[in-house]
Amino acid sequence: MNKDSKIYIAGHRGLVGSALLNSLKKRGYQNFILKSHAELDLTDQQAVASFFEKEKPEYVFLAAAKVGGIMANNTYRGQFIYENLMIQNNVIHQAYQHQVKKLLFLGSTCIYPREADQPMKENSLLTAPLEYTNEPYAIAKIAGIKLCESYNLQYETNFIAVMPTNLYGPNDNFDLESSHVLPALVRKLLLGTYLETNNWEAIRDDLENRPVRNVNPEQTASQLEEALAGFGIRKNGNSGVEVEVWGSGKPRREFLWSEDMADACVFLMESKDFKEIVASNSGSSGEIRNTHINIGTGQEVSIASLAQLIQKQVGFQGKLVFNTSKPDGTMRKLTDPSKLHHLGWKHQIDIKEGISRICQWYTSVEARC
Ligand SMILES: NC(=O)C1=CN([C@@H]2O[C@H](COP(=O)(O)OP(=O)(O)OC[C@H]3O[C@@H](n4cnc5c(N)ncnc54)[C@H](OP(=O)(O)O)[C@@H]3O)[C@@H](O)[C@H]2O)C=CC1
Ligand SMILES: C[C@H]1O[C@H](OP(=O)(O)OP(=O)(O)OC[C@H]2O[C@@H](n3cnc4c(=O)[nH]c(N)nc43)[C@H](O)[C@@H]2O)[C@@H](O)[C@@H](O)C1=O
């Protein structure tokens, strides 16, 4: 990529897209095409075709998708499979039709079998059944990998598919229901600290800044207390406040800071081609598959430990309680990032540093919506 190359970041307002935009700007890139969902619905085949015809991007980062945590994936199963298939089919196909020089597609580590050997290597794809809670999303992502791979093999395109582990950082979704675990626990535990001191002003401010379904920040203190209890943030008799953690707390997850993730993506777009990635796959028998690349830290933490780390960071004095009526999802999902390490990239920010950064960001002026 040259500094004046025309770069389209699909999903530039999201967690990953915004980190990609910042990372590219820092490196001196300046020629961006940016469209919000409201401006261009990527599920609309005709609209996407017209957009590519008009704009003719040279490089594409496909970070637009229907995304959410375990409950959103499990509940909106139809939307997760349909919207993701449509977005990726439209964008990847038009990138091929309009001779895009390179495209980077973002998948997810949920493509791997539920019982995959840990840490998970790229070649465990399609070797056993998937985790149920996010199966529709995972199937769409697997189709995206195969679309990139098949177009590369048939049409000699240069499309790279990366499989990031669970991500977190600025501009994440902090909704109390549809978000991923890390942003959810940051917000729930912060609200817990406000509830401990009856700081209704801080609670109202938080709810105004990031509206929550069926909660009016103007309500009385006792109504707000009831609303928060519905999200598992509640006063517990005279012993203080408790915050609910979904599931048993036993599943383990691997977390990568979004700016590290963006750095890895830019590194791959700047310096690696699909052919080099194929060449780096060992033991090929003439069949070309598993050309995607894991992006992770190779380090995991239990959900209970994650909650304790965030609790410590925000200074929540109360109790963590586990709600086992909520799903655990897969028990382990740890990437083996050695392929990416061999290609020349390694993460920088560890989980403790990342938690400190995201808690600071969440309460900063910058985070105001
Ligand atoms: N978050 C995570 O932990 C992980 C994410 N990923 C992958 O990374 C990518 C980015 O995820 P993330 O940044 O977290 O997601 P976000 O939800 O933060 O952002 C998604 C972006 O996609 C855009 N978008 C969604 N639907 C459409 C549509 N129909 N048309 C146009 N734009 C649309 C949104 O636009 P707008 O803002 O305008 O509404 C938003 O900017 C996804 O492919 C995801 O699967 C992979 C692994 C883990
Ligand atoms: C990135 C990845 O993200 C999703 O998979 P997931 O890792 O299972 O999602 P998650 O972050 O929502 O949960 C991780 C764990 O944490 C527990 N947990 C505790 N308390 C809260 C809580 O308050 N909110 C949430 N969301 N989870 C909680 C929760 O019960 C689970 O055990 C995929 O669907 C798919 O989108 C995907 O690819």
CSV table of C-alpha atoms in Angstrom, one decimal, residues 136 161 189 288 328:
chain,number,residue,atom,x,y,z
A,136,PRO,CA,-24.9,-19.3,12.7
A,161,ALA,CA,-8.7,-13.9,6.0
A,189,LEU,CA,-18.9,-3.2,37.8
A,288,ILE,CA,-4.7,-25.7,-0.6
A,328,ASP,CA,-21.2,-20.6,29.4
